[in-house]
Coordinates of N, CA and C in Angstrom, one line a residue:
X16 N 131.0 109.4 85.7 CA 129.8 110.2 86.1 C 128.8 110.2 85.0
X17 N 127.5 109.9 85.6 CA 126.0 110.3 84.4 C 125.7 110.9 84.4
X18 N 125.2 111.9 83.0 CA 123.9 112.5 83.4 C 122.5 111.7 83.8
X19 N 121.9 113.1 84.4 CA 120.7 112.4 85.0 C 119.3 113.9 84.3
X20 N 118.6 113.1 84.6 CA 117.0 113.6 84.2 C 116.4 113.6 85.4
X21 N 116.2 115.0 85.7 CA 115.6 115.1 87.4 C 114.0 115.1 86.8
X22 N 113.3 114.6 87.5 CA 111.8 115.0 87.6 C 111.1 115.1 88.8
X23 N 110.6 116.6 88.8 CA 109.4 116.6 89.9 C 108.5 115.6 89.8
X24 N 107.6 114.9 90.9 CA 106.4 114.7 91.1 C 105.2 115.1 90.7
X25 N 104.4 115.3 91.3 CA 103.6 116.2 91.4 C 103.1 117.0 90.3
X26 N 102.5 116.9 89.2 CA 102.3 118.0 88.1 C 103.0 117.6 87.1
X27 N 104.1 116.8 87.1 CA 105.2 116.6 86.0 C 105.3 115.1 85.2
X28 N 105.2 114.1 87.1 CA 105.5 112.7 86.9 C 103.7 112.2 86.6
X29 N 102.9 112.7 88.0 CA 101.8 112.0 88.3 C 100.6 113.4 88.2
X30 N 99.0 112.9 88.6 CA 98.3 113.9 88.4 C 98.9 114.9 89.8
X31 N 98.6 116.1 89.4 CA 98.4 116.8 90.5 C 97.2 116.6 91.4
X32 N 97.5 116.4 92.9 CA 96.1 116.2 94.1 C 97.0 117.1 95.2
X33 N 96.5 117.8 95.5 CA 97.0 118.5 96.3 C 96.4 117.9 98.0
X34 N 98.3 117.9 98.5 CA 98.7 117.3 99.4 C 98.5 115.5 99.3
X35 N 98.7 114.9 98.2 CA 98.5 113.6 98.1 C 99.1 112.8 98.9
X36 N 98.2 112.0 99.6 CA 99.0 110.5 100.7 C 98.4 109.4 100.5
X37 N 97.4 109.4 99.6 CA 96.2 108.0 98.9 C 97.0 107.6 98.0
X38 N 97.5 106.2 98.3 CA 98.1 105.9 96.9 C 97.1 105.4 95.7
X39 N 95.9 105.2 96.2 CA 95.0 104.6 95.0 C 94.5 106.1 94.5
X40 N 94.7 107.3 94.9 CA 95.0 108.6 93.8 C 96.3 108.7 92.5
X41 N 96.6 108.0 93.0 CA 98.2 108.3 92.4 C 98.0 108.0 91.0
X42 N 97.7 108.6 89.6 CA 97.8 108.2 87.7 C 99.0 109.2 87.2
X43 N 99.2 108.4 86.5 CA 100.4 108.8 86.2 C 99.8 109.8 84.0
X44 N 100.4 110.9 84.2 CA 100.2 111.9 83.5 C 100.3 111.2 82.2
X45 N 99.6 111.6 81.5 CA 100.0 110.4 79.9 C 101.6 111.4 79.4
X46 N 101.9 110.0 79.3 CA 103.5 110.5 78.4 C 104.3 109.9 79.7
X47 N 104.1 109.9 80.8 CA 105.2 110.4 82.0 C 106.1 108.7 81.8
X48 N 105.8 107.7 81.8 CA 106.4 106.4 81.3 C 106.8 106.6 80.3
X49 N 106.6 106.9 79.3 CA 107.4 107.0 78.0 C 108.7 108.0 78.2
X50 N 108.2 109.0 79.2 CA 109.5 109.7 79.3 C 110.2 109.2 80.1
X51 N 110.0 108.6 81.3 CA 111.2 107.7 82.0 C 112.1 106.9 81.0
X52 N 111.1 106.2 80.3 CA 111.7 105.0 79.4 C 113.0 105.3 78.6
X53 N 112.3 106.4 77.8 CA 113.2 107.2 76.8 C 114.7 107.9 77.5
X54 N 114.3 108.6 78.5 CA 115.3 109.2 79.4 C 116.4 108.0 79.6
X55 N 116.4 107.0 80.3 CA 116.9 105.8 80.7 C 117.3 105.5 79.6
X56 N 116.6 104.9 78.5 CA 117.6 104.3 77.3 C 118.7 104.7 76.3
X57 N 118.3 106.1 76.8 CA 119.3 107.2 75.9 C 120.7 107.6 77.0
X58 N 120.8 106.9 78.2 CA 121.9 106.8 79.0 C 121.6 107.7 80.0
X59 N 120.7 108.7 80.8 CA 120.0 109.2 81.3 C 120.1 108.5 82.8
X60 N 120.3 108.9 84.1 CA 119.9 108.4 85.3 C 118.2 109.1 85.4
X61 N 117.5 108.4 85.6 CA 115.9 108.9 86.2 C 115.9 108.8 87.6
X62 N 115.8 110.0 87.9 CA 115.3 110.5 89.8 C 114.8 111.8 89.6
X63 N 113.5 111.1 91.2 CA 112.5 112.3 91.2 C 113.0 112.8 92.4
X64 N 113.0 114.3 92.4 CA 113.1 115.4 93.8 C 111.9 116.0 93.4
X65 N 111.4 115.5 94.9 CA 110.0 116.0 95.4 C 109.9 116.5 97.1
X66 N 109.4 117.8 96.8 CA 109.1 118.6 97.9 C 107.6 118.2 98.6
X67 N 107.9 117.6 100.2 CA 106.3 116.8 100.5 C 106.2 117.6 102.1
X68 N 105.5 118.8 101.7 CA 105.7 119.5 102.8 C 104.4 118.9 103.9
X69 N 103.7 118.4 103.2 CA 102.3 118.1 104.2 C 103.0 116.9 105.5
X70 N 104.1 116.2 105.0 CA 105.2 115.8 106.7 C 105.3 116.7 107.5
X71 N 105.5 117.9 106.9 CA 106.2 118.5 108.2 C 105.0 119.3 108.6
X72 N 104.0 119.2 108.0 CA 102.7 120.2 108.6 C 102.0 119.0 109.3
X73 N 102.4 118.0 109.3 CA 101.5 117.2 109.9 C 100.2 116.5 109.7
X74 N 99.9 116.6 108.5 CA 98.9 116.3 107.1 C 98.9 114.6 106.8
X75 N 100.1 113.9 106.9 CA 100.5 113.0 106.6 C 101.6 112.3 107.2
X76 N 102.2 110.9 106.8 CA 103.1 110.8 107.3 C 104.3 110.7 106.3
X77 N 105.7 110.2 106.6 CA 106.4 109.5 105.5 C 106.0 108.6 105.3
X78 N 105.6 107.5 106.2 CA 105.2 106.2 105.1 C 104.2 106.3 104.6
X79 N 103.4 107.3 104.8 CA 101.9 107.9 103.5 C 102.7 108.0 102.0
X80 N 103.7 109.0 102.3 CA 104.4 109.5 100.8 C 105.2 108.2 99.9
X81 N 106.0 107.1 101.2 CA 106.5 105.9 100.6 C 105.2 105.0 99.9
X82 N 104.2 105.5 100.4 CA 103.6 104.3 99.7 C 102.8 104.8 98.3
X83 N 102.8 106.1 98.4 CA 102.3 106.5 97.0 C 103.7 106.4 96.1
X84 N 104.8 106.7 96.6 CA 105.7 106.7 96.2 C 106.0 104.8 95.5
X85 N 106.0 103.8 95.9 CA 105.7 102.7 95.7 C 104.3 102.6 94.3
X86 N 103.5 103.1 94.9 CA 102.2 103.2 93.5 C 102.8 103.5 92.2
X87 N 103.4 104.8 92.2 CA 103.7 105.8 91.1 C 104.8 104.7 90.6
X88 N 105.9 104.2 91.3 CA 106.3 103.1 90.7 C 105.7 101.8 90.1
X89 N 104.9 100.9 90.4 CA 104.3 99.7 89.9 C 103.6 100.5 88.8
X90 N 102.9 101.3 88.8 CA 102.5 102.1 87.5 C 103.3 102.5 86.4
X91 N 104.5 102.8 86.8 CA 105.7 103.3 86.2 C 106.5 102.0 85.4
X92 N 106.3 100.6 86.2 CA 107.3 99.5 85.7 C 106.3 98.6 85.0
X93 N 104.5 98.8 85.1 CA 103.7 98.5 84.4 C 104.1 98.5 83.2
X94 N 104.4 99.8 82.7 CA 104.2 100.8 81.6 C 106.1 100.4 80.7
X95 N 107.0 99.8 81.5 CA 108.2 98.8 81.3 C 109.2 100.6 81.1
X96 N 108.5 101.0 82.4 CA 109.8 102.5 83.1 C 110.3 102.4 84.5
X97 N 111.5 102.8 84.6 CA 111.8 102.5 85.9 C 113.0 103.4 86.5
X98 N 112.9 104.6 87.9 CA 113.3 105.1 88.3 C 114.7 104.8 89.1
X99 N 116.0 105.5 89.2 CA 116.8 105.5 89.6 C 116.5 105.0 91.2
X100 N 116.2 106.6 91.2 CA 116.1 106.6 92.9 C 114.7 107.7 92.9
X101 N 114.4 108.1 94.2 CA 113.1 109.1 94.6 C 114.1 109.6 96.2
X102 N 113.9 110.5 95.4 CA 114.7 112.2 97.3 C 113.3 112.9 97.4
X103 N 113.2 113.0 99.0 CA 112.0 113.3 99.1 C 112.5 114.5 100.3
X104 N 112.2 115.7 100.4 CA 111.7 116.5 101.2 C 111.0 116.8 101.8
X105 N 111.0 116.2 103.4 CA 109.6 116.4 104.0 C 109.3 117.5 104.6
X106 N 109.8 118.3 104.4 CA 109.9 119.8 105.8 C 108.8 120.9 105.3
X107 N 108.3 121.6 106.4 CA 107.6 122.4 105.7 C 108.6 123.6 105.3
X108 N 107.6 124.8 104.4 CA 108.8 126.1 104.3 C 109.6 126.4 105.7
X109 N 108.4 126.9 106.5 CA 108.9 127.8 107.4 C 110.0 127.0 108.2
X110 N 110.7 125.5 107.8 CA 112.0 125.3 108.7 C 112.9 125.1 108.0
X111 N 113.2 126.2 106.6 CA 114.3 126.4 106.4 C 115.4 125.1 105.9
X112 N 115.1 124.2 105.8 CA 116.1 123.4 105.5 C 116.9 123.1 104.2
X113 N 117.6 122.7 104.1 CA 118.8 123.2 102.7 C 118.4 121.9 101.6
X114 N 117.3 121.0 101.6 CA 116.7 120.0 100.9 C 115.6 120.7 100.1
X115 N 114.5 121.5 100.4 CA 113.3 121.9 99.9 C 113.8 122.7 98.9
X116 N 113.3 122.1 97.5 CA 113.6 123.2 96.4 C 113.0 124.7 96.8
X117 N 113.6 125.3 96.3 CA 114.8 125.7 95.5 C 116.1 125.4 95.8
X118 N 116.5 125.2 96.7 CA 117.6 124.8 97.7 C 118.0 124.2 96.9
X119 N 119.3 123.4 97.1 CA 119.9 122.4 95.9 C 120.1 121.0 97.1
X120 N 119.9 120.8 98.3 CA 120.0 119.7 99.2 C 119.8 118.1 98.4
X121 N 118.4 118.3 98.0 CA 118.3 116.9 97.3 C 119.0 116.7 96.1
X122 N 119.5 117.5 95.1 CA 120.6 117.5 94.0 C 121.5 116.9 94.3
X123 N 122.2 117.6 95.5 CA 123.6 117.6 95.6 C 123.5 116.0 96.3
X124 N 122.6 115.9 96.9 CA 123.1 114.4 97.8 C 122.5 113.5 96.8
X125 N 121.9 113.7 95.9 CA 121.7 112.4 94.6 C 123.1 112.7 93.9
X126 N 123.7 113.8 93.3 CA 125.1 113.6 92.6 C 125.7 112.8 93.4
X127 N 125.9 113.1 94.5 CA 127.2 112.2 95.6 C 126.7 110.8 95.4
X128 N 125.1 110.7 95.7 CA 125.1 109.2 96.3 C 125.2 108.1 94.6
X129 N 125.0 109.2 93.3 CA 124.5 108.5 92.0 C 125.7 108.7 91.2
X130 N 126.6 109.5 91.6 CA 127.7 109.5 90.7 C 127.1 110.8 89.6
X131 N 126.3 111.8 89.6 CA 125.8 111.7 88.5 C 126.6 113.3 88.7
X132 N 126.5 113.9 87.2 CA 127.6 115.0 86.3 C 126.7 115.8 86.6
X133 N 126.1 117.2 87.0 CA 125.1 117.9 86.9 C 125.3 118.9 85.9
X134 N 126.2 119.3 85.3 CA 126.7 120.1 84.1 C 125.6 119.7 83.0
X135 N 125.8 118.3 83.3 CA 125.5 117.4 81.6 C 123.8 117.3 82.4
X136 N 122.8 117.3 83.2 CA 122.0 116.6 83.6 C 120.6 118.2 84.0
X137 N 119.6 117.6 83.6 CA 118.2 118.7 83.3 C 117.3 118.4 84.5
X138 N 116.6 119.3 84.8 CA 115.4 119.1 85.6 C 114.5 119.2 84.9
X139 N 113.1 118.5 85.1 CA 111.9 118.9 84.2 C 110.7 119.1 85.5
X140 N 110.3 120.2 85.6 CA 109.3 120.8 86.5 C 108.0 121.4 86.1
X141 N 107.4 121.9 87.5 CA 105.9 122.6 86.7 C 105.8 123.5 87.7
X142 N 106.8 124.1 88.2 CA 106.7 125.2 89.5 C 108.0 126.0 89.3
X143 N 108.3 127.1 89.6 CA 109.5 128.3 89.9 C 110.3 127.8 90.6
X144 N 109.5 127.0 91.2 CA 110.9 126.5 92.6 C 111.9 125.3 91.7
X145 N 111.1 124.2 90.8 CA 112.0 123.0 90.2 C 113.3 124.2 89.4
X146 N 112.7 125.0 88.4 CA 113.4 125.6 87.8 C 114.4 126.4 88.5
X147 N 114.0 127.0 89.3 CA 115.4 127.6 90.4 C 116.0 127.4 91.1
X148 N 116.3 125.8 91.3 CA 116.9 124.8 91.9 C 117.8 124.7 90.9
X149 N 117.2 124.0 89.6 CA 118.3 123.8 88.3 C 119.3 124.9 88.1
X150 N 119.1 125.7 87.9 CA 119.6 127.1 88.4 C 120.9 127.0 89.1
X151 N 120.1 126.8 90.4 CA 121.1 127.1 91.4 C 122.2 125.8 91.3
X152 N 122.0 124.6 90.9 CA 122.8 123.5 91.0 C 123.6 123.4 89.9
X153 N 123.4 124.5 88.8 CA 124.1 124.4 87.4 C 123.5 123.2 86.9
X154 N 122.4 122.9 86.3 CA 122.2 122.5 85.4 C 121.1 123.3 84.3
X155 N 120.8 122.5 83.2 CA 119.5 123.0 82.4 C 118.4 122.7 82.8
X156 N 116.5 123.6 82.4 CA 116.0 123.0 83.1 C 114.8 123.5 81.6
X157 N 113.6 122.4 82.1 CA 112.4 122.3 81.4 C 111.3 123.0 81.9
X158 N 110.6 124.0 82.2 CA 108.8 124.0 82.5 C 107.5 123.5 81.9
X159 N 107.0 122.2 82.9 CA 106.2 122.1 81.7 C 105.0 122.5 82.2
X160 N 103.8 122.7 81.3 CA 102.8 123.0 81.2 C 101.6 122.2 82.1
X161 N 101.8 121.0 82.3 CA 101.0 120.1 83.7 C 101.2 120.9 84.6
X162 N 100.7 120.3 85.3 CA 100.6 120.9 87.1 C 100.1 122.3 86.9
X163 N 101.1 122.5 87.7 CA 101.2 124.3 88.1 C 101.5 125.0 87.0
X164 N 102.0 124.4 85.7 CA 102.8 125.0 84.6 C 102.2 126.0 84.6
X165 N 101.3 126.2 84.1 CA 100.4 126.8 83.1 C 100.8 128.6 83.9
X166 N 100.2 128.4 85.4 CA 100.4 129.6 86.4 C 101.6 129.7 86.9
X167 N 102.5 128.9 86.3 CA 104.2 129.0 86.9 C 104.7 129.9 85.6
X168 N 104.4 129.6 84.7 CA 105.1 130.0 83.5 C 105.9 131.4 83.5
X169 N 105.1 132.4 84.0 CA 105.8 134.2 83.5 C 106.5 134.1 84.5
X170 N 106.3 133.5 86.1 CA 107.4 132.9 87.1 C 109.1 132.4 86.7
X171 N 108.8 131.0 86.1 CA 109.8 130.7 85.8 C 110.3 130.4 84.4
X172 N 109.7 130.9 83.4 CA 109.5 130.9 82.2 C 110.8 130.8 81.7
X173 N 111.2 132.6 82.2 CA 112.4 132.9 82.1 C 113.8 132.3 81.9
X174 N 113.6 131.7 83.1 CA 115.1 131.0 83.6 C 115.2 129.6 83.1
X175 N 113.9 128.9 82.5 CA 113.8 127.3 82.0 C 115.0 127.9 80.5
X176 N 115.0 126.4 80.2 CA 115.6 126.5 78.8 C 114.8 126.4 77.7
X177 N 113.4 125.7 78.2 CA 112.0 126.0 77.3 C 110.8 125.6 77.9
X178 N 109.9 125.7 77.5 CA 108.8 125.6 77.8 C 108.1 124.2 77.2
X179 N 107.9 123.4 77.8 CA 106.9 122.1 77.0 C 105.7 121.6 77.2
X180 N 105.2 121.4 76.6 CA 103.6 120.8 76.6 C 103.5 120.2 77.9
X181 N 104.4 118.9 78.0 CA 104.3 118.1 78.9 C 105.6 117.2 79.2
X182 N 105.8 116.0 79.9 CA 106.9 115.7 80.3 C 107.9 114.6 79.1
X183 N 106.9 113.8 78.6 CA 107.6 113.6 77.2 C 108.0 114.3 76.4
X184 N 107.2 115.5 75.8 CA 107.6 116.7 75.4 C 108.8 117.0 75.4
X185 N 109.4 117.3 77.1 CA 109.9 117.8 77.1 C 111.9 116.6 77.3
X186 N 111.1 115.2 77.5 CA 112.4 114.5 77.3 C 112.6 114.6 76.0
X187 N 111.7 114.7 75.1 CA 112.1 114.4 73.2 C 113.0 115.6 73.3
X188 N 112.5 116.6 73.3 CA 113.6 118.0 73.3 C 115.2 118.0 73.8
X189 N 114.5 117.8 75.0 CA 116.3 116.8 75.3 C 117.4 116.0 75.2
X190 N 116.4 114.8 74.3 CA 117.3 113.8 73.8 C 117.8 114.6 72.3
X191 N 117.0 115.3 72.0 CA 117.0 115.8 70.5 C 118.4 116.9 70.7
X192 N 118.4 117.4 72.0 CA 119.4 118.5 71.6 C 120.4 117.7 72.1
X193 N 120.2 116.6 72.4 CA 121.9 115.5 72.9 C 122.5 115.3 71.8
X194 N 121.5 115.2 71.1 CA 122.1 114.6 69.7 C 122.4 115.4 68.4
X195 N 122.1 116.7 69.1 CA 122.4 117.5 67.8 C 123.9 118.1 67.9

């Protein structure tokens, strides 16, 4: 079993656009390649859980989200980084389903499908909800300051294991306490 390095989307991986389905919106946050890269080479699984509620509201489609999802990658393997896998959550809140962070749904079916240890393995977020998923799945988790951070922070401040600038930031931290 691996650890793995969960990252949100949205605020963490790429710019924040709210409700994004354009993949020619899709830039990837400065740092966010270097932290795949680093994650990965330090024995890390990289996979993103992302909550894409504009499916289930009807805003968009899945193969809207596949194809930005495709973008964020070629940007990603540009940059010589490259993701595990991508669990994607289409539902909106109000149906309840056991996938949508905070829920642990997309965790638990990436451990099964990835082999991966969640004891040993971190989320890095920019919302209350990434962080209280980590939580709930037993792992450690990151808030970072992109995205939503900034207004997530006294939210989920709390319950992170720290607070980081940004998403490289917050892999150096990680790799740093692996190794201490």
């Amino acid at each position: 079993m691996k650890p793995c390095i969960f990252f949100d989307r949205d605020g963490t991986l790429i710019e924040e656009r709210h409700y994004l389905s354009d993949p020619e919106q899709v830039a990837l946050l400065p740092g966010a390649a270097e932290a795949v890269r680093r994650a990965r080479e330090a024995g890390f699984l990289a996979v993103v859980l992302t909550n894409q509620s504009g499916v289930g509201r009807g805003y968009f489609r899945i193969e809207d989200v596949e194809a930005v999802h495709r973008r964020m990658e070629e940007l990603l393997a540009a940059a010589g980084a490259h993701l595990d896998a991508i669990y994607v959550c289409p539902h909106a809140p109000e149906e309840d389903c056991p996938c949508r962070k905070p829920r642990t749904g997309l965790v638990e079916r990436a451990a099964r499908e990835l082999a991966i240890d969640l004891p040993r393995s971190w989320m890095i977020g920019d919302k209350a909800a990434d962080i209280e998923m980590a939580r709930n799945a037993g792992m450690k988790s990151a808030l970072v300051m992109t995205g939503y951070g900034a207004a997530s922070a006294s939210e989920a401040g709390a319950d992170a294991a720290w607070k980081a600038s940004d998403v490289l930031d917050a892999v150096n931290r990680i790799l740093r306490e692996q190794t201490a």
